[in-house]
mmCIF file of C-alpha atoms in Angstrom:
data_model
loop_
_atom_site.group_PDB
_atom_site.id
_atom_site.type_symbol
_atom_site.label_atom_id
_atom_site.label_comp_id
_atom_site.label_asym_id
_atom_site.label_seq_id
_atom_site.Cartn_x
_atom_site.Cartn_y
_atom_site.Cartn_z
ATOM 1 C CA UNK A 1315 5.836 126.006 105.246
ATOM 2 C CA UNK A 1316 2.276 125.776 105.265
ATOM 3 C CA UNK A 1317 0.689 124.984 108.377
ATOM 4 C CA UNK A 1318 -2.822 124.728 107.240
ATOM 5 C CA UNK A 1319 -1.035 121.932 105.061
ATOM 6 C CA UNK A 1320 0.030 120.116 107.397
ATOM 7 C CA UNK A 1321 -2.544 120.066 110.140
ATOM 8 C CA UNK A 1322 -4.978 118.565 107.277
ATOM 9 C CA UNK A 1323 -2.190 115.340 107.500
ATOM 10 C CA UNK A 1324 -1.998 114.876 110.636
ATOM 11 C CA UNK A 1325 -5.708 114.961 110.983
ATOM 12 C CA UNK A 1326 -7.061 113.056 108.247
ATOM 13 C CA UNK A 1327 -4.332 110.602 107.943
ATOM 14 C CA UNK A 1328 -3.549 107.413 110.116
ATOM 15 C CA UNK A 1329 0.151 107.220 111.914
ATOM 16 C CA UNK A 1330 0.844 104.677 109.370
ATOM 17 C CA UNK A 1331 -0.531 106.782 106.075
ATOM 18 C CA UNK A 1332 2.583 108.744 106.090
ATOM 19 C CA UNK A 1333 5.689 107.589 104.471
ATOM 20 C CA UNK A 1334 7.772 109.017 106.637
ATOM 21 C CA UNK A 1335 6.808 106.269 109.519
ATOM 22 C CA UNK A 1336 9.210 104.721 111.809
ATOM 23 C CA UNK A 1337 8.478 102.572 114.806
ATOM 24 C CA UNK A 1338 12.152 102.571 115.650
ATOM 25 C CA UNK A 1339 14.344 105.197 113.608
ATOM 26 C CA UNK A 1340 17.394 103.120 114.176
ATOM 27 C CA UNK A 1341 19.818 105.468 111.831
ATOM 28 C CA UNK A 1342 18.534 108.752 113.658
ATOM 29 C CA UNK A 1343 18.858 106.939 116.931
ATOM 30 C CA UNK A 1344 22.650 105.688 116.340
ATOM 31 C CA UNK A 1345 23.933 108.905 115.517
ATOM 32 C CA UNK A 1346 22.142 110.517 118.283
ATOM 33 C CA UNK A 1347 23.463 108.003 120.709
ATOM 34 C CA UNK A 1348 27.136 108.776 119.235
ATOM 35 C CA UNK A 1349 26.983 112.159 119.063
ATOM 36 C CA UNK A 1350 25.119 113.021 122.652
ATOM 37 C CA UNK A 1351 27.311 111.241 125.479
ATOM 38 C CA UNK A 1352 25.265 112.759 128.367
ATOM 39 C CA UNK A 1353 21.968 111.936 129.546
ATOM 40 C CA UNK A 1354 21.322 115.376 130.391
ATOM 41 C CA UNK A 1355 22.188 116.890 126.476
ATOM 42 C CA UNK A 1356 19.661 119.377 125.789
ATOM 43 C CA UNK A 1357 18.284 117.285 122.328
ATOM 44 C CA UNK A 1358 15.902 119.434 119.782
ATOM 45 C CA UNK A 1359 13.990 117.297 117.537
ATOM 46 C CA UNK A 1360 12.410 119.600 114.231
ATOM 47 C CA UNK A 1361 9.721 118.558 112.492
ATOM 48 C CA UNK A 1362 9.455 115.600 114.969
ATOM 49 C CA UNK A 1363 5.580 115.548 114.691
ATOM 50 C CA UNK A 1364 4.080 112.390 116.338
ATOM 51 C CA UNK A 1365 7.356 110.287 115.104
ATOM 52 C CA UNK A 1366 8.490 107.592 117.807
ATOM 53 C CA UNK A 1367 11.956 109.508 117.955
ATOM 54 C CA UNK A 1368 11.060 110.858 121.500
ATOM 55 C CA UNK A 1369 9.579 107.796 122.825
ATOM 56 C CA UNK A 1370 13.122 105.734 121.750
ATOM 57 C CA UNK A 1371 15.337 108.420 123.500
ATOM 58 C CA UNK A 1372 13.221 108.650 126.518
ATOM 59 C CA UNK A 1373 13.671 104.820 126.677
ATOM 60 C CA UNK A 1374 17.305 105.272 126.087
ATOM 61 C CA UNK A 1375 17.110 108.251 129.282
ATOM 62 C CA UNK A 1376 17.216 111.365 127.873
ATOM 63 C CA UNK A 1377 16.153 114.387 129.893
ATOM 64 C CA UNK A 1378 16.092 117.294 127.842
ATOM 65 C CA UNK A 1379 14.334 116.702 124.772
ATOM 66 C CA UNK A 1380 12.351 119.157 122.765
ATOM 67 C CA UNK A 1381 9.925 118.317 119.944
ATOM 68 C CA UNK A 1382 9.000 121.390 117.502
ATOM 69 C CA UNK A 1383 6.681 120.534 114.601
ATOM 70 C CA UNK A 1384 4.441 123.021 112.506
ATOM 71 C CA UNK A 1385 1.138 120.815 113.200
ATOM 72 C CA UNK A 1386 -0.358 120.959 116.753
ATOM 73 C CA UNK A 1387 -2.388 117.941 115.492
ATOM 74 C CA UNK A 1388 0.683 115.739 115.264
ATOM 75 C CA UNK A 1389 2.206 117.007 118.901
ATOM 76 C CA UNK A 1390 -1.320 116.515 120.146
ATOM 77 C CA UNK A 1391 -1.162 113.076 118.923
ATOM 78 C CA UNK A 1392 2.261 112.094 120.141
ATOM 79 C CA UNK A 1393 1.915 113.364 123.676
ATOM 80 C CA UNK A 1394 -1.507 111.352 123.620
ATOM 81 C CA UNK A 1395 0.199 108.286 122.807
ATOM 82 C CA UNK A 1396 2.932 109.044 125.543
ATOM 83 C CA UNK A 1397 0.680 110.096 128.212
ATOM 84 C CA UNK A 1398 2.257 111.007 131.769
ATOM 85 C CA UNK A 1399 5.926 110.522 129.706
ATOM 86 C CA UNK A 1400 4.503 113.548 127.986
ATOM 87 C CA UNK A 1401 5.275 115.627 130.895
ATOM 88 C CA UNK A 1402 8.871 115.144 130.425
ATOM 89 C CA UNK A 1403 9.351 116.361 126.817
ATOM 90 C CA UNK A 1404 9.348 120.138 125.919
ATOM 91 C CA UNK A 1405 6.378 120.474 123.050
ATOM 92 C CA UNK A 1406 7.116 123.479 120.311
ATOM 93 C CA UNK A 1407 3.996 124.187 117.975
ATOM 94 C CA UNK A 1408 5.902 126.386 115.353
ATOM 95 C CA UNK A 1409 7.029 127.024 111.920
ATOM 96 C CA UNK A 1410 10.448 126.678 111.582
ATOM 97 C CA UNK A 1411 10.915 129.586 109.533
ATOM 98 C CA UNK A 1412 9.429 131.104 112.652
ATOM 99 C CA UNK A 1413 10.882 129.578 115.516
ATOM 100 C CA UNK A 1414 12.947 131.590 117.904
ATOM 101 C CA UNK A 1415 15.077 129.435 120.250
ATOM 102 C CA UNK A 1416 15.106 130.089 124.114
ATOM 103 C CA UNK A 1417 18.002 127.741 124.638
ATOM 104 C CA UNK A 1418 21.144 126.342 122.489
ATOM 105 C CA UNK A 1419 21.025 122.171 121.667
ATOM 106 C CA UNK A 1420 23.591 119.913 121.880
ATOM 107 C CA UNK A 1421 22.090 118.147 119.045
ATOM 108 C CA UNK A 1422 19.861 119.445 116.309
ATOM 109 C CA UNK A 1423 17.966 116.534 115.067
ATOM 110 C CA UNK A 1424 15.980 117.374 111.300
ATOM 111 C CA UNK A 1425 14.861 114.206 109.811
ATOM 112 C CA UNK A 1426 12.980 116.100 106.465
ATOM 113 C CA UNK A 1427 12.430 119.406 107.206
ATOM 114 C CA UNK A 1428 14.906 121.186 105.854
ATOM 115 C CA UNK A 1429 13.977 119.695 102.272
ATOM 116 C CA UNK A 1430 10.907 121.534 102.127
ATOM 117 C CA UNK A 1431 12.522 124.832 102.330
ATOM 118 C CA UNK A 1432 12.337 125.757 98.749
ATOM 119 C CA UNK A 1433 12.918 129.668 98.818
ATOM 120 C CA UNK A 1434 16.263 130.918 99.554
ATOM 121 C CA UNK A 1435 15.206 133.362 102.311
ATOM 122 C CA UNK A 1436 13.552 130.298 103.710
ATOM 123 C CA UNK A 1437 16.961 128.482 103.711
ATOM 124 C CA UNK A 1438 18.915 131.172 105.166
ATOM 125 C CA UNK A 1439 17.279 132.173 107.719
ATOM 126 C CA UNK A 1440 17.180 128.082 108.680
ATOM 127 C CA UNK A 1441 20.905 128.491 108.418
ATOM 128 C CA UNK A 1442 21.201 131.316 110.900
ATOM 129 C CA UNK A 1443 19.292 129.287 113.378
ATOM 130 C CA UNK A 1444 21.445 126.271 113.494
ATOM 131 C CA UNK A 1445 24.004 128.800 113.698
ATOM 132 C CA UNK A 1446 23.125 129.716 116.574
ATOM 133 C CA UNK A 1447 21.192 127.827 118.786
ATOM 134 C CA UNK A 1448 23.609 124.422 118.125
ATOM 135 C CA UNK A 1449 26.410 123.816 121.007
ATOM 136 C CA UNK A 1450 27.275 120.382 119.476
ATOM 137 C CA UNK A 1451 26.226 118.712 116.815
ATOM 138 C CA UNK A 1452 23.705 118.849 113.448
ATOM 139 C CA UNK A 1453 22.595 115.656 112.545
ATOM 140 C CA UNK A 1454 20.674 116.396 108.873
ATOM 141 C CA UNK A 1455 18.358 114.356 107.035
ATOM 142 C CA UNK A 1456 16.966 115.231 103.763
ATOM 143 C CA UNK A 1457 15.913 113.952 100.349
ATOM 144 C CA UNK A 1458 19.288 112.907 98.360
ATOM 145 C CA UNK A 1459 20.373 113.520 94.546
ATOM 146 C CA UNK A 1460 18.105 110.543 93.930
ATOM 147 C CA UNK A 1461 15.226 111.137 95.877
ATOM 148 C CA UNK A 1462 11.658 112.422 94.687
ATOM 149 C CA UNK A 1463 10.495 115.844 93.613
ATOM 150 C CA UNK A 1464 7.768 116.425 95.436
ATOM 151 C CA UNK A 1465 6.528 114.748 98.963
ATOM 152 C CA UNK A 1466 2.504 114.910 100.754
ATOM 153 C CA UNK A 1467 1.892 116.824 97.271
ATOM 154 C CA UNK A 1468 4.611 119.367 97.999
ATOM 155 C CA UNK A 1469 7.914 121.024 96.296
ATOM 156 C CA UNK A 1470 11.162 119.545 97.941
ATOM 157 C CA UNK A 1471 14.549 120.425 96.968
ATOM 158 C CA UNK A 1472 17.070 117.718 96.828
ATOM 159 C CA UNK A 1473 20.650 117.999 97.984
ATOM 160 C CA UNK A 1474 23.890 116.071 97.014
ATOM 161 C CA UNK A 1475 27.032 115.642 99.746
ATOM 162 C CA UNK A 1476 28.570 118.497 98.367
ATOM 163 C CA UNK A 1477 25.350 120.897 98.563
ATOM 164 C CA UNK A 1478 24.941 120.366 101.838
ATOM 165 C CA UNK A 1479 28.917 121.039 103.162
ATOM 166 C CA UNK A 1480 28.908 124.152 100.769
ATOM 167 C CA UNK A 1481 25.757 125.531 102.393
ATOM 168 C CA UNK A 1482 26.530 124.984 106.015
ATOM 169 C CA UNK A 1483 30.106 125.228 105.763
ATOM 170 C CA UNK A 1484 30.304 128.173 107.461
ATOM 171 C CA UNK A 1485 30.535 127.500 111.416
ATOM 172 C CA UNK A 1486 29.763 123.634 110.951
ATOM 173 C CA UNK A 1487 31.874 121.001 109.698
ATOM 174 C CA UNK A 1488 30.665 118.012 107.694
ATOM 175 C CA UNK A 1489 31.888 114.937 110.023
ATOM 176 C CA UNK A 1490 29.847 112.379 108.326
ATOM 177 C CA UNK A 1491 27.623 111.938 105.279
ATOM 178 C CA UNK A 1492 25.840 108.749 103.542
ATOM 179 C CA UNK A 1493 22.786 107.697 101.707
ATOM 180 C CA UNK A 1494 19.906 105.791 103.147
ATOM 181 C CA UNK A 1495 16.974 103.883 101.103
ATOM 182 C CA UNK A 1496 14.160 104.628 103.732
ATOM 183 C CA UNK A 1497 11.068 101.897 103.228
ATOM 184 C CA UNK A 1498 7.774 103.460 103.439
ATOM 185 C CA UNK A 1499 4.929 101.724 104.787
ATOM 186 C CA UNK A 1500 3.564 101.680 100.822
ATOM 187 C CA UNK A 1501 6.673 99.008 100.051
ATOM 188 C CA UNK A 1502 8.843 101.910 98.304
ATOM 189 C CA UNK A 1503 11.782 103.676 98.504
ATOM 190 C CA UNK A 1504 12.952 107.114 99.597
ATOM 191 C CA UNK A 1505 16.270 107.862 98.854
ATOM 192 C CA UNK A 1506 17.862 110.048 102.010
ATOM 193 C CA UNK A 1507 21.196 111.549 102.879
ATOM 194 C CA UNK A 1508 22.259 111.897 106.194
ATOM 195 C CA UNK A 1509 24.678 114.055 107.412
ATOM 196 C CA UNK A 1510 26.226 115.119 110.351
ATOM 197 C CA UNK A 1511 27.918 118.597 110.861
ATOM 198 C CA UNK A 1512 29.865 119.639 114.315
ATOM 199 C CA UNK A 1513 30.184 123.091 115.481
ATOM 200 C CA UNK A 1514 33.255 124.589 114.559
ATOM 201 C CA UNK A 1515 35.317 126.660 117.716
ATOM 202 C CA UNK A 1516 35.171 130.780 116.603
#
């Protein structure tokens, strides 16, 4: 994934530099707030870096959230910005390609991480993950059919509806998918597709 990459970003670049910047993610906080009915849902957050996701959902009172991201510049950075709240999140410095889960999640929120996983090893092995850490639910997000080709100067690949319910079709379920124009701060447009997939019973 490139972590050298990505601490450079999160070091050099202001909270508002990135496009992916969000005071409030509204559509990753709705389908959060649908899909986790308890308080207490054990909530993993990938690629989360020092997004304002956590500090919505503690407002909301959640009580198990976790926050993985490859750059320990960007957690640095959010749990500065949330001081003593900090304490109550669970901070993950790891790649996900990497990342070995001590618990399973209700919900498994990726809001553009997935999308950089260009190698097929890469993909799979991100596959096996959800597979088996997620109780609940998946809630995806990920460049669309119509998004870019490349984003912070790197290879994406882009998925369609159907891409995405082929791929994880095997223990999830595709409950929901739509597109979303996200704004960046620059005054474009990112095309995104949500989707939400629910852990099938074995």
């Amino acid at each position: 994934m490139g972590k050298e990459h990505w601490e450079n970003i999160y070091a050099t670049k202001g909270m508002q530099d990135v496009s992916w910047f969000q005071k409030v993610p509204t559509t990753s906080l709705e389908l959060i707030k649908q899909f986790a009915k308890n308080k207490q849902d054990a909530i993993l957050d990938i690629g989360g870096g020092d997004g304002f996701l956590v500090d919505n959902l503690l407002v909301l009172g959640y009580t198990d959230i976790t926050v993985l991201d490859i750059s320990e510049n960007a957690i640095d950075r959010a749990k500065k910005r949330l001081g003593k709240l900090a304490e109550k999140v669970k901070w993950i410095v790891a790649d996900i390609t990497e990342f070995v889960p001590k618990q399973e999640y209700v919900i498994w929120h990726d809001r553009a991480v997935f999308h950089f996983l260009t190698h097929l090893d890469d993909k799979e092995n991100y596959r096996k993950l959800v597979n088996t850490a997620v109780s609940g639910y998946f809630i995806l997000a990920t460049f669309s059919d119509q998004g870019p080709n490349k984003c912070s100067g790197l290879e994406i690949c882009k998925y369609s509806e159907l891409d995405l319910q082929a791929f994880f079709s095997d223990i999830f379920r595709m409950t929901s998918s739509f597109k979303y124009n996200h704004p960046t701060p620059f005054g474009t447009y990112q095309n995104f597709i949500f989707s939400v997939f629910n852990k099938m019973n074995e």
